[in-house]
XYZ file of C-alpha atoms in Angstrom:
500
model
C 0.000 0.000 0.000
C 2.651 2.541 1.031
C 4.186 2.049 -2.871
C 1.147 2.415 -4.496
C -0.067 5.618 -2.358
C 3.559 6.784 -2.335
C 3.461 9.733 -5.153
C -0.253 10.442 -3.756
C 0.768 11.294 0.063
C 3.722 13.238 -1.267
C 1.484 15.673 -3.532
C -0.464 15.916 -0.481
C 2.131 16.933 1.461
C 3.509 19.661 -1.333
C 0.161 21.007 -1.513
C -0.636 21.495 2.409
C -3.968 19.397 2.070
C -4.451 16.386 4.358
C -4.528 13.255 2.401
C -8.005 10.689 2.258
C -6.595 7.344 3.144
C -8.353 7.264 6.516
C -8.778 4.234 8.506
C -11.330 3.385 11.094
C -10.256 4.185 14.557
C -10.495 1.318 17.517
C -11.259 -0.908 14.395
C -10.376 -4.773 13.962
C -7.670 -5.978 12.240
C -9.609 -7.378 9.330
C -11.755 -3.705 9.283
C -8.276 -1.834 8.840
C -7.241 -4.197 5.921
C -10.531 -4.189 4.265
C -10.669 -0.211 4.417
C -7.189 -0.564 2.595
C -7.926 -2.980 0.130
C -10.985 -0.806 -0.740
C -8.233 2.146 -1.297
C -6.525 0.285 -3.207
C -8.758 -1.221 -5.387
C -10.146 2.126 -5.898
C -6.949 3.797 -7.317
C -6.392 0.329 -9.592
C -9.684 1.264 -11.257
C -9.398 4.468 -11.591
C -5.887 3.616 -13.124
C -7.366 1.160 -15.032
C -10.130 3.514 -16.787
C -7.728 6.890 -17.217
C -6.810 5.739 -21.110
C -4.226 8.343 -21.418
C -4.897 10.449 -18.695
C -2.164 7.986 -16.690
C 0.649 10.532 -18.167
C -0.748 13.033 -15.827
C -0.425 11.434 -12.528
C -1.423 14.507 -10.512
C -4.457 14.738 -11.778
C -4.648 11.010 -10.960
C -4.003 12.272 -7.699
C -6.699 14.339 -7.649
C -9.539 12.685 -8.794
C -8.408 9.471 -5.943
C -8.311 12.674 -3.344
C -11.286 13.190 -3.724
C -13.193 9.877 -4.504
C -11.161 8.589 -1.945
C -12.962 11.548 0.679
C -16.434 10.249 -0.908
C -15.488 6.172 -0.255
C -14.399 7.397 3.762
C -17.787 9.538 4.328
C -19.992 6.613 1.928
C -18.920 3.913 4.850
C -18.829 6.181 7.931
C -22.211 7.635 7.348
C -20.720 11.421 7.539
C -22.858 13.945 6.647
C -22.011 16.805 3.658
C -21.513 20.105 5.204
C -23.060 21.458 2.030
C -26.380 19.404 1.502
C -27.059 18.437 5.056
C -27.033 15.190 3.661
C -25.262 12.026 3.851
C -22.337 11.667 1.383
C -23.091 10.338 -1.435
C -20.555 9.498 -4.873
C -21.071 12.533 -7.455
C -20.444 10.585 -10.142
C -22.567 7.379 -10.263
C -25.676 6.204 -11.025
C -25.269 6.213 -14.891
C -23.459 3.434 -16.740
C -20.098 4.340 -17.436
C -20.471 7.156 -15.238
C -17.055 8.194 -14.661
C -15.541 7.196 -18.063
C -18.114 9.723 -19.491
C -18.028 12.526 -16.742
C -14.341 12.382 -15.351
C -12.433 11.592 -17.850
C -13.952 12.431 -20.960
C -14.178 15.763 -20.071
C -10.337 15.897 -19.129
C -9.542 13.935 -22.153
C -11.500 16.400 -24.374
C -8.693 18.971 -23.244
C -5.850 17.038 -23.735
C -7.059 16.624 -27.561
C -8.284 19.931 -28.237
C -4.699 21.256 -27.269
C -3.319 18.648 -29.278
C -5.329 19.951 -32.813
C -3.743 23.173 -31.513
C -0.137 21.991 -32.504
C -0.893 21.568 -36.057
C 0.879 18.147 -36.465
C 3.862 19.717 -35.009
C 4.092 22.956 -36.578
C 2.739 25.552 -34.212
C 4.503 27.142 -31.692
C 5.183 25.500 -28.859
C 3.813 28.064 -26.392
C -0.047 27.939 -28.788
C -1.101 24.672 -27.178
C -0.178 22.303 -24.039
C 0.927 18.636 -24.031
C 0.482 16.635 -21.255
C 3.664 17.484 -18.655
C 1.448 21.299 -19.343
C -1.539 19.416 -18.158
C -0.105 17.954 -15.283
C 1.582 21.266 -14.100
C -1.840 22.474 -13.344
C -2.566 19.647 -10.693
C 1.237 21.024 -8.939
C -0.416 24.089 -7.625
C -3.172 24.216 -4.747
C -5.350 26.220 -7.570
C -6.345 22.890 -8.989
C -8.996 22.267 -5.943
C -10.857 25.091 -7.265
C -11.881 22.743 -10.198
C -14.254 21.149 -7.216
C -15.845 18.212 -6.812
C -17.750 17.354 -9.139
C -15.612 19.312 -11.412
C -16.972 22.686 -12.975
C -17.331 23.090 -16.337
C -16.099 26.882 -16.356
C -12.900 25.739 -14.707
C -9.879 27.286 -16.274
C -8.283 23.712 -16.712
C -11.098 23.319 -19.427
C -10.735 26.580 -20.890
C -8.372 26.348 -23.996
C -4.727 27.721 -24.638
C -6.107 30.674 -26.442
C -9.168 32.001 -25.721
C -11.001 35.964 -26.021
C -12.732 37.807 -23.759
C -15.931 38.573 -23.066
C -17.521 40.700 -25.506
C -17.485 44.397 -24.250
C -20.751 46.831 -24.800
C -19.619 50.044 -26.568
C -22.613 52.170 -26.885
C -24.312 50.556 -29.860
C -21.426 48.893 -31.000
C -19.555 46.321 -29.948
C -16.291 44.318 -30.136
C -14.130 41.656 -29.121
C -11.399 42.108 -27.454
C -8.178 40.620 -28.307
C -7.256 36.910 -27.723
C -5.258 36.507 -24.481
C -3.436 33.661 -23.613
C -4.722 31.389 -20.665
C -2.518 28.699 -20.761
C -2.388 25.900 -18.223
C 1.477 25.942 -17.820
C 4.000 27.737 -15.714
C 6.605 27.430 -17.787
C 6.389 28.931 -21.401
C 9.945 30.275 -22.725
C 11.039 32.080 -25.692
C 12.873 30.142 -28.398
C 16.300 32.252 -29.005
C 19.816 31.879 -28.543
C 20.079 33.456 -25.892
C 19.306 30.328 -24.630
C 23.001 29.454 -24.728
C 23.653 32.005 -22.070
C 21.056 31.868 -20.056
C 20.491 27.986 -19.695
C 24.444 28.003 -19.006
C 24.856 31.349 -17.605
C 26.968 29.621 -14.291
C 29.711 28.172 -16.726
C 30.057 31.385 -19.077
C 30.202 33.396 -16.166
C 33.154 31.677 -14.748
C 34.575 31.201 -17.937
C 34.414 35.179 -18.677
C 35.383 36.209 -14.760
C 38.454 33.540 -15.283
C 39.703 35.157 -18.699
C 39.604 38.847 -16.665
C 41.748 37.408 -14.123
C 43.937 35.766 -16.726
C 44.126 38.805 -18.646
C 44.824 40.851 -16.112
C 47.880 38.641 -14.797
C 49.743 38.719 -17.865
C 49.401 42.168 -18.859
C 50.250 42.679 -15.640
C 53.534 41.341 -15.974
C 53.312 38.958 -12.213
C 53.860 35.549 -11.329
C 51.228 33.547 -10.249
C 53.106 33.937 -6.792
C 52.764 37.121 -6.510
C 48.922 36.889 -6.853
C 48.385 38.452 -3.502
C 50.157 41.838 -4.140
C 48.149 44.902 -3.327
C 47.707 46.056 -6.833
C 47.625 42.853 -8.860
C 45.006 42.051 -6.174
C 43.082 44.691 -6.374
C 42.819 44.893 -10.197
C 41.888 41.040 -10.213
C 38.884 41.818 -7.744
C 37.251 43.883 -10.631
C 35.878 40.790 -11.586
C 33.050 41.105 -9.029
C 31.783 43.512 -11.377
C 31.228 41.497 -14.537
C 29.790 39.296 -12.367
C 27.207 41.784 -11.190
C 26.646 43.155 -14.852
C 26.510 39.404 -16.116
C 24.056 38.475 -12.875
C 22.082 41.446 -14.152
C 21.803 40.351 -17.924
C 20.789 36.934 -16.315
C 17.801 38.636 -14.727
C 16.641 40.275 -17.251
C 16.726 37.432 -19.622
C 15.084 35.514 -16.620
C 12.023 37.569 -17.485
C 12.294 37.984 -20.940
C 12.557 34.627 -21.889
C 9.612 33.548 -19.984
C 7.141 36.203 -21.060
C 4.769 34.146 -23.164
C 3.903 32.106 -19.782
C 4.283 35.630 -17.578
C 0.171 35.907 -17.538
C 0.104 32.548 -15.543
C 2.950 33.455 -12.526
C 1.251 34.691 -9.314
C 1.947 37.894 -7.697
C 4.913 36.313 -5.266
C 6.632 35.015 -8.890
C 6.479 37.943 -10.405
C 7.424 40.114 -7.987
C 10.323 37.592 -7.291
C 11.512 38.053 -10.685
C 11.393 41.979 -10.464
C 13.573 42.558 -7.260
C 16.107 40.314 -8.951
C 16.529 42.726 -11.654
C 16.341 45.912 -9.387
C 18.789 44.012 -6.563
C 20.891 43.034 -9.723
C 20.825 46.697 -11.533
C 22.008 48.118 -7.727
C 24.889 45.517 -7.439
C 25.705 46.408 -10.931
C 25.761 50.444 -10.186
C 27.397 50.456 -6.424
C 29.945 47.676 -6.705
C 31.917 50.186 -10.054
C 31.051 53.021 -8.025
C 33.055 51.851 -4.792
C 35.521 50.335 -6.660
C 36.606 53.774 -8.224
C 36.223 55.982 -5.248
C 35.890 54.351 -1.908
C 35.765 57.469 1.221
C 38.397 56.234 3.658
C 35.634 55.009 6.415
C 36.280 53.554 9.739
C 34.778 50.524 9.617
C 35.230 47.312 12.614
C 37.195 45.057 10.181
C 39.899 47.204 9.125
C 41.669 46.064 12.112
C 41.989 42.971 9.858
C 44.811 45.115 7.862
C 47.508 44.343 10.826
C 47.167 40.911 9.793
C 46.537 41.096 5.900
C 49.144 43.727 4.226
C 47.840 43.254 1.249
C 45.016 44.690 2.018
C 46.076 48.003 2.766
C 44.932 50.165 0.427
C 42.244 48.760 -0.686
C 38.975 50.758 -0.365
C 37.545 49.291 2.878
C 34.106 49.874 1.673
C 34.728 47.918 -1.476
C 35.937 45.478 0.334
C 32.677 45.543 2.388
C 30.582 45.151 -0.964
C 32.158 42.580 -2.544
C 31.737 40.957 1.064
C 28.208 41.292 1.325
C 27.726 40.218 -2.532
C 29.400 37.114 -2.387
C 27.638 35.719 1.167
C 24.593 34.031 -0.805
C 27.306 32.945 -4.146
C 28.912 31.295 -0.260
C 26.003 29.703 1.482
C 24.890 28.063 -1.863
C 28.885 26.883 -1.975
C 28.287 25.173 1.079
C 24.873 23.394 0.279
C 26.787 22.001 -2.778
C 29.439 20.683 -0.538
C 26.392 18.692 1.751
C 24.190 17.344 -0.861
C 21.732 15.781 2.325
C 21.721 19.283 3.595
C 20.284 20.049 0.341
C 18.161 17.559 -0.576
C 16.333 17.974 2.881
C 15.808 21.615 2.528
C 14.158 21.016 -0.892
C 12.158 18.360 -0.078
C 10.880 20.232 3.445
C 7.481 21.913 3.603
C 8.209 23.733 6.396
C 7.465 27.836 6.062
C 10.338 29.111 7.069
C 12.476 27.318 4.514
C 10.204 27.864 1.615
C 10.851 31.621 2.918
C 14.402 31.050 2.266
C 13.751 28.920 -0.799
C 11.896 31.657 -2.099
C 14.737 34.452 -3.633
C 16.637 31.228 -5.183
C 14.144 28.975 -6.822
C 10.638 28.481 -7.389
C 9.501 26.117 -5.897
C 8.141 23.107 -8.261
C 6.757 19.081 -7.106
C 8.915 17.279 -9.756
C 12.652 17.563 -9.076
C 13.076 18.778 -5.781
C 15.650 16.801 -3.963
C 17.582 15.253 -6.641
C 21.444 15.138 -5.446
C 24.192 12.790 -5.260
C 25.424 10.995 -2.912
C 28.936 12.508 -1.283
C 31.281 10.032 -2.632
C 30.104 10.657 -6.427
C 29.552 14.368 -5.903
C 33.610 14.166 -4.605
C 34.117 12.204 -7.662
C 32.679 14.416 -10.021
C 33.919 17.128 -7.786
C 37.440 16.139 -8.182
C 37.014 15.140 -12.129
C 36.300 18.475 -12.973
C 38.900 20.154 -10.508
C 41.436 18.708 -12.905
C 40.330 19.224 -16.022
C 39.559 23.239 -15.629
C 43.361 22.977 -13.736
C 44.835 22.091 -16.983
C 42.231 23.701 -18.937
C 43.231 27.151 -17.718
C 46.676 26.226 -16.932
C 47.372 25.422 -21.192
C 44.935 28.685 -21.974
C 47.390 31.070 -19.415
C 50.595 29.631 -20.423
C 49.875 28.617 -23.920
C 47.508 31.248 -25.471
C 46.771 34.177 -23.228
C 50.271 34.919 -21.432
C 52.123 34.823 -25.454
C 50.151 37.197 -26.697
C 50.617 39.883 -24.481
C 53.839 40.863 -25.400
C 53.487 40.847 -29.052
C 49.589 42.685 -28.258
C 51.531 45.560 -26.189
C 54.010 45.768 -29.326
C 51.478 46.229 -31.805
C 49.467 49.024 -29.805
C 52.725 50.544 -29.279
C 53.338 50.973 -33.059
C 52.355 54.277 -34.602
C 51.396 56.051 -38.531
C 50.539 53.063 -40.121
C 48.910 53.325 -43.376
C 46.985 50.118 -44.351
C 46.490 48.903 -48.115
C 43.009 47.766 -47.141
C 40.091 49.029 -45.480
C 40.876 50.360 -41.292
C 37.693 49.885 -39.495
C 39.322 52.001 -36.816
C 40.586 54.543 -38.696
C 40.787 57.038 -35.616
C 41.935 54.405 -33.012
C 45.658 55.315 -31.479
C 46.277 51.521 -30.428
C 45.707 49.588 -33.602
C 42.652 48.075 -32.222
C 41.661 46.107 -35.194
C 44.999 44.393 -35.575
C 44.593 43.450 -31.641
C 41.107 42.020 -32.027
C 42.249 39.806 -34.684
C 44.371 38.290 -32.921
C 42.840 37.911 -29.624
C 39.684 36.658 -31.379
C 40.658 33.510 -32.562
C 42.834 32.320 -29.538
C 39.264 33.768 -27.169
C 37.480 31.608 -29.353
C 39.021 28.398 -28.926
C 39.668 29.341 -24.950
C 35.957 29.243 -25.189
C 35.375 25.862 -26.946
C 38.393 23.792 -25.480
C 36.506 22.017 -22.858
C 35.431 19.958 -24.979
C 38.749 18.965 -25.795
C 40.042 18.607 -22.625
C 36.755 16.871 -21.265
C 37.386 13.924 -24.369
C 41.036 13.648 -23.213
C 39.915 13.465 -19.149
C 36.641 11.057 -19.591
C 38.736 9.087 -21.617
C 41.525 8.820 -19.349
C 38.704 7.768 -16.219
C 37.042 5.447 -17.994
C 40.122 3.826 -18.916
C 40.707 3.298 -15.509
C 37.481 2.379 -14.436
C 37.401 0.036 -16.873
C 40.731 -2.009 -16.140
C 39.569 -1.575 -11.996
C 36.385 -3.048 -13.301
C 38.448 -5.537 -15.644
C 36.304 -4.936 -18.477
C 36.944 -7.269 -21.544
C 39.441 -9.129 -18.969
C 40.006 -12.706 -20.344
C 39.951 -14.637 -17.450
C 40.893 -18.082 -18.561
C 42.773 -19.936 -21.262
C 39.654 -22.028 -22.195
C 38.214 -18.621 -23.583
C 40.866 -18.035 -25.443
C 41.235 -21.117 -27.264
C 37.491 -20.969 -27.938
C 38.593 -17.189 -29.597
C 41.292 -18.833 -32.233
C 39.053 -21.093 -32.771
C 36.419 -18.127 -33.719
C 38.500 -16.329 -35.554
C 39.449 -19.563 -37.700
C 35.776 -19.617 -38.394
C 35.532 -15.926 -39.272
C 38.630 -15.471 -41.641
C 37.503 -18.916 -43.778
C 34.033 -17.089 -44.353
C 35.751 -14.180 -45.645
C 38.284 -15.808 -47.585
C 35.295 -18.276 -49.069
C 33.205 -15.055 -49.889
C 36.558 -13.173 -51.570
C 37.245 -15.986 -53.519
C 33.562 -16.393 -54.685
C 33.267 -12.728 -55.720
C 36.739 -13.030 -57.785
C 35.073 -15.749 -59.741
């Protein structure tokens, strides 16, 4: 029973709403059991008559919630706190009863959003397949469907769908269509899909190439990384990363649009003091980066201890602090992956408070981590392939071209045989972009490179720790002459065959 009722108690639980298996109390043994083999055989036939409504288990869920209630209050004798009556099934009495009123009428939406995609060829944000369906059932909303369901519900209202006609004086006139959709989630198709869907790796990529940069131009040795100034420039960093947290933001928004009618007021406002927190971390951190006010503040004591501080706006110092204490705390939730998965998976308040700002908060997904070993494994795997990643692209790409990049802005009245697309530049600027752009380029797209070299490498050794294709015994390998007896006379019979 607890397998079967397993994904039911759980949506329960998400959604706040006490569940319907309820048992007799001071029953018999036998009473309990037969109470929960009339649960059970309940949910097998309504499982058994869904047709396709099984892809949308929710809203399995939801008709058992509530047939399930009906089934408790049929055998106790409860009495409706609507009717005054005693409870009686809502669907029932006809043949086929709740083929033709439960899930007919929920089928009838799944089709009529499928004759919206045009075999495929309309948009994908015009109609709803089933996971858009089942999203409905994820949200506490679905209860006001009732029971028995109402026809004016907006699960059976279509993707698309107008207004009510509005009375103009003598005239009147429809107002445009507006979207209605079931689904939370409805993005915009566009590229910057590439940024935004990986905006964690192309930010460190781009915050690692301004370090980089900034190294070799700077003339120091990796060991002298913790110099005042070379320290100091490097921590500029912090503000691409607020610029690029703020493009994220915005594309957050953006690219969701099409499904923006359907957020509630929490999502949306979510979504709008990201952008305004992001656009203020964008405008203060450059502001007190160039010109800090020499401020008493408690941790410059810290400077007797860390010289290399000194110098260094303190109130900079205090941004960049305060900036990077959520980028920290989500640092050390990746490092405890049961941490993790048990805030996700809690429905207490307070942590959906916290959960809030970060994610929103969804039934399918939550929870899904590693276990410590593998997350140290892949951890570690990845450790040592951006090492040598970044290691080639410093020594072997960015650090050689700084030299001959400083000699060609350093070069002066040239007069070009072709085109100058900076005619009024000083520093040759479209000499210097061609040659940074290939080598940024492929410092881009090397991981690929490197990742082929590294999984290849691991699963070499995995394999021979594994001993994978290990011949074991010397029976098996006579068998394989043998074999390849067999196999070399079949070719040599078909060559010879052909030649004829």
């Amino acid at each position: 029973m607890s397998k079967i009722f397993k994904n039911y108690k759980t949506w329960c639980k998400f959604l706040g709403r006490k569940h319907s298996l309820r048992l007799p109390q001071g029953a018999q043994p036998h009473e309990i059991q037969q109470r929960k083999i009339l649960y059970m055989g309940l949910f097998l036939l309504i499982w058994g008559e869904a047709a396709n409504i099984r892809f949308m288990p929710e809203c399995l869920s939801y008709i058992f919630h509530n047939m399930a209630y009906e089934l408790h209050g049929l055998l106790a004798g409860n009495v409706s706190v609507v009717t005054g009556e005693n409870i009686r099934p809502s669907y029932g009495g006809d043949d086929e009863a709740f083929l033709k009123k439960v899930i007919s009428p929920i089928y009838h939406v799944i089709d009529k959003e499928a004759k919206m995609s045009n075999n495929g060829k309309a948009p994908h944000s015009a109609w709803c397949n089933y996971d858009d369906l089942n999203e409905y059932f994820w949200s506490a909303d679905c209860f006001s469907l009732g029971w028995p369901m109402r026809d004016d519900g907006n699960f059976f209202k279509s993707t698309r769908e107008s207004r009510p006609i509005v009375q103009v004086g003598r005239s009147s006139q429809k107002v445009s269509n507006r979207s209605i959709g079931k689904s939370n989630f409805v993005e915009t198709r566009t590229f910057w899909h590439i940024f935004r869907s990986f905006d964690r790796m192309w930010t460190f990529y781009i915050l690692a190439l301004q370090a980089m940069i900034i190294m070799a131009w700077s003339e120091y040795s990796l060991t002298e990384i913790f110099q005042k100034d070379i320290l100091y420039s490097i921590s500029s960093i912090f503000i691409t990363a607020a610029l690029l947290r703020f493009l994220q933001s915005v594309l957050d928004l953006v690219l969701n649009f099409p499904g923006f009618h359907r957020w509630k007021f929490i999502d949306v406002l979510r979504n709008f003091l990201k952008i305004l927190v992001s656009l203020v971390w964008a405008i203060v951190l450059p502001l007190v980066y160039i010109d800090s006010p020499s401020i008493n503040l408690p941790w410059n004591e810290l400077s007797k201890w860390l010289h290399q501080l000194n110098g260094v706006p303190p109130l900079y110092i205090m941004a960049v602090a305060l900036y990077l204490f959520p980028n920290i705390l989500a640092g050390i939730l990746f490092l405890f992956p049961m941490l993790r998965r048990w805030i996700e998976n809690s429905d207490w308040h307070i942590v959906r408070l916290l959960l809030w700002w970060s994610q929103p908060r969804i039934y399918v997904g939550r929870g899904m981590h590693e276990s410590q070993f593998t997350l140290f494994k892949y951890t570690l795997f990845w450790l040592l392939l951006l090492s040598s990643k970044f290691a080639f692209s410093y020594y072997m790409q960015i650090k050689l071209l700084v030299k001959p990049t400083k000699d060609i802005m350093n070069v002066h009245n040239i007069h070009y045989a072709w085109h100058e697309f900076f005619p009024n530049a000083s520093g040759n600027y479209g000499a210097v972009l061609s040659l940074w752009a290939p080598v940024i380029l492929v410092y881009f797209l090397d991981t690929q490179i490197w990742y082929s070299i590294f999984s290849t490498l691991y699963g070499g050794v995995s394999g021979a720790f594994g001993r994978l294709g290990e011949v074991r015994t010397l029976m098996y390998i006579h068998f394989c002459w043998f074999f390849l007896e067999t196999v070399y006379q079949t070719i040599k019979l078909i060559k010879d065959t052909l030649l004829k």
